[in-house]
Coordinates of C-alpha atoms in Angstrom, one line a residue:
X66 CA -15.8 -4.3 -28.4
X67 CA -15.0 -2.5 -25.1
X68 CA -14.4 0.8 -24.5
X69 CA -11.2 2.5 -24.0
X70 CA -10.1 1.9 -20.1
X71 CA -8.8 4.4 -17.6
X72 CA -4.7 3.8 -16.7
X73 CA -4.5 2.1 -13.7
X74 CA -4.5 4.2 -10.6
X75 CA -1.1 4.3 -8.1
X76 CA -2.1 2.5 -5.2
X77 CA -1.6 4.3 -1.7
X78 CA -1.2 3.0 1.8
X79 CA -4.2 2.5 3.9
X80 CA -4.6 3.5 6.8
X81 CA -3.0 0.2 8.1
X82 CA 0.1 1.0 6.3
X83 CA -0.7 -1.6 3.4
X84 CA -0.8 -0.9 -0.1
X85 CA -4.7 -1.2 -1.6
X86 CA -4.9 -4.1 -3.0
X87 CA -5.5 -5.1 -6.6
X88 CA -8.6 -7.8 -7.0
X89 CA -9.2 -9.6 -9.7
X90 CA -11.9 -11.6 -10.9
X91 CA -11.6 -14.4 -13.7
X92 CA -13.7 -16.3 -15.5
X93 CA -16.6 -16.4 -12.4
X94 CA -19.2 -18.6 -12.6
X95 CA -21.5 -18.6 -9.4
X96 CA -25.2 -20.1 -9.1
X97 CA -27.8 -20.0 -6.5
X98 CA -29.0 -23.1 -4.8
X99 CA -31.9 -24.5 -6.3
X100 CA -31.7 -22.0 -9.4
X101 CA -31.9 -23.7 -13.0
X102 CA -29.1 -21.0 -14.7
X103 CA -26.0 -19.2 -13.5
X104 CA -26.3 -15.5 -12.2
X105 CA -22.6 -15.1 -13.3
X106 CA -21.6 -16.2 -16.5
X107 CA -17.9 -16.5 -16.9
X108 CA -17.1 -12.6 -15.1
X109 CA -14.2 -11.3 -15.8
X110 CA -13.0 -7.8 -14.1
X111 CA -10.3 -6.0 -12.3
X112 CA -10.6 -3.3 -9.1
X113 CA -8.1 -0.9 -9.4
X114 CA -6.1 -0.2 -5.9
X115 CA -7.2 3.8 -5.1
X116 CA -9.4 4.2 -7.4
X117 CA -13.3 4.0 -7.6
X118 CA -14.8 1.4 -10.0
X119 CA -19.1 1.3 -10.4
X120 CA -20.9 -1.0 -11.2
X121 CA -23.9 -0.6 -13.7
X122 CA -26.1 -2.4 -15.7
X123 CA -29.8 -3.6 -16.2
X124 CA -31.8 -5.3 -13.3
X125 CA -30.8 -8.9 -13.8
X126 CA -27.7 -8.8 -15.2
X127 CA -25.7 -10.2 -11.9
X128 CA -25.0 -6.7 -9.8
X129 CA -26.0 -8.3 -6.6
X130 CA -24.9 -11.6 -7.2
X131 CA -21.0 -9.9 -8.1
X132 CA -21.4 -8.7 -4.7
X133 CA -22.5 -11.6 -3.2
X134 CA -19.6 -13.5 -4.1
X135 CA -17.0 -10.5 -3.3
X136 CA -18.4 -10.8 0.9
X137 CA -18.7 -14.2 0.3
X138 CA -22.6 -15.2 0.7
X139 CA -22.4 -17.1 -3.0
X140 CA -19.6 -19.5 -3.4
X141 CA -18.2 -19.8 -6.8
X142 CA -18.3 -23.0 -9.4
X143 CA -15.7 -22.1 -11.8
X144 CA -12.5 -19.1 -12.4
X145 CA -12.0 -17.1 -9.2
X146 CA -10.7 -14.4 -7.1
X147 CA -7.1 -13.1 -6.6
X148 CA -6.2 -10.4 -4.5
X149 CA -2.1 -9.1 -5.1
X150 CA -1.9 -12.1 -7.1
X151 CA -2.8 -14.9 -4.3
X152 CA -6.2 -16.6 -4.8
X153 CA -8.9 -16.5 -2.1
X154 CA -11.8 -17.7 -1.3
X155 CA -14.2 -15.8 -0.6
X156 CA -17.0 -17.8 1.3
X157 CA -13.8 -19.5 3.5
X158 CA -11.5 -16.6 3.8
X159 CA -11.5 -14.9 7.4
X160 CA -8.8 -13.0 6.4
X161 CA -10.3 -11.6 3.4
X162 CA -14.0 -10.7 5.0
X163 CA -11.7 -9.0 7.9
X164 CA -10.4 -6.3 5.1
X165 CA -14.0 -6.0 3.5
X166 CA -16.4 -3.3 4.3
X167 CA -20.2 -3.6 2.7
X168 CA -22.4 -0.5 3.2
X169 CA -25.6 -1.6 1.9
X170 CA -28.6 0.6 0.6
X171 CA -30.4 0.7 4.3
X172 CA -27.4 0.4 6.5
X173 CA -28.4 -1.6 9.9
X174 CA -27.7 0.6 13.3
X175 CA -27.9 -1.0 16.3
X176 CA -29.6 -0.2 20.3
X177 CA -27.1 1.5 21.3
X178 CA -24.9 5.0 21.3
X179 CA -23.4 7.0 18.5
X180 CA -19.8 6.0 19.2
X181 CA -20.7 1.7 19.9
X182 CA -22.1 1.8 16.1
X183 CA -19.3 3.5 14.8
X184 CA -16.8 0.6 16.6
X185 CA -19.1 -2.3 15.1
X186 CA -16.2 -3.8 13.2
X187 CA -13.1 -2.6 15.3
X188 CA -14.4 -2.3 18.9
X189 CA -11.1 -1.2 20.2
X190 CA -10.8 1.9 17.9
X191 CA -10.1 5.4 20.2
X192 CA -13.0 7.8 20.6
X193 CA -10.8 10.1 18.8
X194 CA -10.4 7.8 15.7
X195 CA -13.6 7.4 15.5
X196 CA -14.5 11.3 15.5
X197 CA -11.7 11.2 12.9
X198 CA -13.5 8.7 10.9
X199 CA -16.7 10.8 11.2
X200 CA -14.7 14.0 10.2
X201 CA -13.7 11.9 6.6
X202 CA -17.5 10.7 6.4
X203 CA -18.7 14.2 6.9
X204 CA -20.5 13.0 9.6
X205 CA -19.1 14.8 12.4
X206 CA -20.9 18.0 12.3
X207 CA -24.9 16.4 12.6
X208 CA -23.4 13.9 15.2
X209 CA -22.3 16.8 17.7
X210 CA -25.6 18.6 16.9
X211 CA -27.5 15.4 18.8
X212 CA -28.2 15.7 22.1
X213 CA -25.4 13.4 23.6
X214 CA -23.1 14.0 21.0
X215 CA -21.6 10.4 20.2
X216 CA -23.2 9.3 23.4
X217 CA -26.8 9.5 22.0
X218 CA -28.3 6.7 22.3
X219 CA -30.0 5.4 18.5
X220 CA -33.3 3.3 18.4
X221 CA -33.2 -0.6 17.3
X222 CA -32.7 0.7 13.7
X223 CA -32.0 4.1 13.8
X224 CA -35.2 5.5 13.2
X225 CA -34.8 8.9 14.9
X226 CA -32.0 9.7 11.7
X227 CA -32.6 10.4 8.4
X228 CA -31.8 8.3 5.5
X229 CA -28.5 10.5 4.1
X230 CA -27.3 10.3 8.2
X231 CA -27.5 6.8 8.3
X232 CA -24.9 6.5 5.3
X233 CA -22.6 9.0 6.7
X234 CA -22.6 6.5 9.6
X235 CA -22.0 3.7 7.5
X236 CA -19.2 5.1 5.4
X237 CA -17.7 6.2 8.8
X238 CA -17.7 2.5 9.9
X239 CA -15.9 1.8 6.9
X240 CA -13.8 4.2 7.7
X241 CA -13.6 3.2 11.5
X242 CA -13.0 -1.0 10.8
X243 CA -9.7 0.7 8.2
X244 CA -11.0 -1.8 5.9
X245 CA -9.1 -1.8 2.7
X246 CA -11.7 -2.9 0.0
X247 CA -15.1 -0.9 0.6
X248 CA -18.2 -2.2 -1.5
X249 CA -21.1 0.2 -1.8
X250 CA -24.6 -0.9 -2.6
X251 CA -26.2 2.5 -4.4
X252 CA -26.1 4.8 -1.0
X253 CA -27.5 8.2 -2.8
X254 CA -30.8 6.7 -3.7
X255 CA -33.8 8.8 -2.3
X256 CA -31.5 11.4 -1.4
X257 CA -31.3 15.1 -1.6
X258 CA -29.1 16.5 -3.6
X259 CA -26.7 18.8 -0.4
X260 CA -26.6 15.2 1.4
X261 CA -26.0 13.6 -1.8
X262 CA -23.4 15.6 -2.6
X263 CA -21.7 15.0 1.2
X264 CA -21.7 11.7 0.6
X265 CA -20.2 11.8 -3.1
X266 CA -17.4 13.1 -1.5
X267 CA -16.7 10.9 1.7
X268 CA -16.7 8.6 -1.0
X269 CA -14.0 10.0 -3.1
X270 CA -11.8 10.4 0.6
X271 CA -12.4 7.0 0.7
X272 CA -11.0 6.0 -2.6
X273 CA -7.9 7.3 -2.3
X274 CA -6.5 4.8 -0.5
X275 CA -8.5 1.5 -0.7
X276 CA -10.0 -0.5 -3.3
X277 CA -13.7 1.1 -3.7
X278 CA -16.7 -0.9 -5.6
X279 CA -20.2 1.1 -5.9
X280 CA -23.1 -0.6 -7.2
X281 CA -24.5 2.7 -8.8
X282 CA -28.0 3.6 -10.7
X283 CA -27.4 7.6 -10.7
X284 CA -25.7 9.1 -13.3
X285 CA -23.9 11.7 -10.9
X286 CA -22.8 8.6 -8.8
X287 CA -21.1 7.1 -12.1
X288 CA -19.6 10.0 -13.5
X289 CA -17.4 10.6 -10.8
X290 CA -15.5 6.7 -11.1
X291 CA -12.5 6.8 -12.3
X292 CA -14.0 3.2 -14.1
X293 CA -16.8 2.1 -15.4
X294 CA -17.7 -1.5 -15.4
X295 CA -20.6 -2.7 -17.4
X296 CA -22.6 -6.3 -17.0
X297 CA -25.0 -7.8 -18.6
X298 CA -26.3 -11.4 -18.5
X299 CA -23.7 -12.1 -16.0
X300 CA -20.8 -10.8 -17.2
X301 CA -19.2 -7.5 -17.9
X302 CA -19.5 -6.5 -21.0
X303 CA -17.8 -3.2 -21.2
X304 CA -15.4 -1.1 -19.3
X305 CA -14.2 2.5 -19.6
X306 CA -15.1 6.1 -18.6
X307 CA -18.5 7.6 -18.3
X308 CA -17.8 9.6 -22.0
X309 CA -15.9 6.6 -23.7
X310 CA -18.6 4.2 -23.0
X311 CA -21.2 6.6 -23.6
X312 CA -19.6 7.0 -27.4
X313 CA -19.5 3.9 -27.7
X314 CA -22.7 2.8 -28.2
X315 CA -23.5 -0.2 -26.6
X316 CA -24.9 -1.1 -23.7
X317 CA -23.9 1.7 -21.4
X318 CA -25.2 4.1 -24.2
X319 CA -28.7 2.1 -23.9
X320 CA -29.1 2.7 -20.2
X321 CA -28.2 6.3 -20.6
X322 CA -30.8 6.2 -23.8
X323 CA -33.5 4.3 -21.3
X324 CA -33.0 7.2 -18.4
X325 CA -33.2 10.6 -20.6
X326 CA -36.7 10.5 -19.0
X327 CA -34.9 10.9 -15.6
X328 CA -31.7 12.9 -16.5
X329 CA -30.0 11.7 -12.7
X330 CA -30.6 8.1 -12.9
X331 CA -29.8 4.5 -14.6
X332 CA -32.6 3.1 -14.9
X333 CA -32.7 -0.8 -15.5
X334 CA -34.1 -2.1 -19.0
X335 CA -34.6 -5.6 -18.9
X336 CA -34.6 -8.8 -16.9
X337 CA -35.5 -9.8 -13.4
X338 CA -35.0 -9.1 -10.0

């Protein structure tokens, strides 16, 4: 049995002037070239528009795979994807990918300056939406501290800024591109907890007005979504809020029994990579 489920959130424009959308996910079942089982079971789940959904569970239990068909690097065998009703395709959908922004664990930053990383997925955006984008990523303040400001030149991969930085630049692309859905691969890992705490909160500007996914494994990252989405053996098995779930008993409970050894994170029980 699931837990009880948050009511839906309103959605709000974007900053394109569209509503967030809804997505939907039915019946997914998605396997890797070559592999001898599926890594998504039969997936059912809905992203609320505005509103912050994350994404827990054991290691193996499909996480990465979820996101891998959502940006459209795992095509799908069976059910699908709808987004406001019309089905898409993920893996053949331009127009999808276009509204999609994935800020991975180690976000990737380019040769280049400060303000040409920032315009990686919308090239013609204004310097001053950009600093505006930087403002709503709190990452405004560390960027004028550099010595060009957002003319400062970054290394190959960035290695001149810390780790917490780098995902205030990488929320502020998402932020930049005015992409609609925004999927989050666990950015406060490794971090301290003033930067952690920055980045907690760009997160929740962000999900006011567009569709937000985070694949979380730290307690403080989860207690903040408005929903909680549980998997397991490639499918979600539970949905809800932090405390429902947590009463609940079941697998959510688990994971939170697993990590009382480490009172801040989710720590995976069983399975593979």
């Amino acid at each position: 049995p699931r837990a009880a489920e948050a009511a839906p959130a309103a959605p709000r424009p974007t900053p394109t002037g569209q509503a967030a959308p809804r997505v939907r996910l039915r019946g997914l079942v998605a396997r890797y070239p070559g592999a001898s089982a599926d890594a998504l079971r039969g997936l059912d789940l809905e992203l609320e528009p505005s509103s912050l959904t994350a994404l827990v569970g054991p290691t193996g239990a499909g996480k990465t795979s979820l996101v891998r068909v959502l940006i459209g690097t795992l095509a799908v065998e069976r059910g699908g994807v709808w987004v406001d009703g019309a089905r898409v395709d993920p893996a053949r959908a331009p127009d999808w990918r276009a509204r999609l922004a994935l800020v991975p664990q180690h976000p990737h930053l380019f040769a280049g300056t400060v303000l040409d990383n920032l315009r990686l997925g919308r090239p013609e955006a204004s310097p001053a939406e950009v600093e505006a984008a930087a403002r709503e990523a709190g990452a405004d303040g560390f960027i004028r501290s550099l010595p060009e400001g957002y003319a400062t030149v970054l290394g190959e991969d960035g290695l001149d800024l810390s780790g917490g930085e780098r995902q205030r630049l990488a929320i502020a692309r998402a932020f930049v591109r005015r992409a609609d859905v925004v999927i989050l691969d666990e950015i406060s890992a490794h971090l301290d907890a003033v930067t952690e705490a920055a980045l907690e909160q760009a997160v929740a500007r962000l999900a006011r007005s567009r569709t937000v996914l985070v694949v979380a494994h730290r307690l403080a990252t989860v207690r903040r979504a408005d929903r909680i989405a549980v998997m397991s053996a490639g499918r979600v098995v539970e949905q809800g809020t932090h405390a429902a779930l947590a009463a609940a008993g079941g697998t959510y409970a688990r994971l939170l029994h697993a990590a009382s050894g480490a009172p801040d994170a989710l720590e995976p029980v069983e399975g593979a990579a």
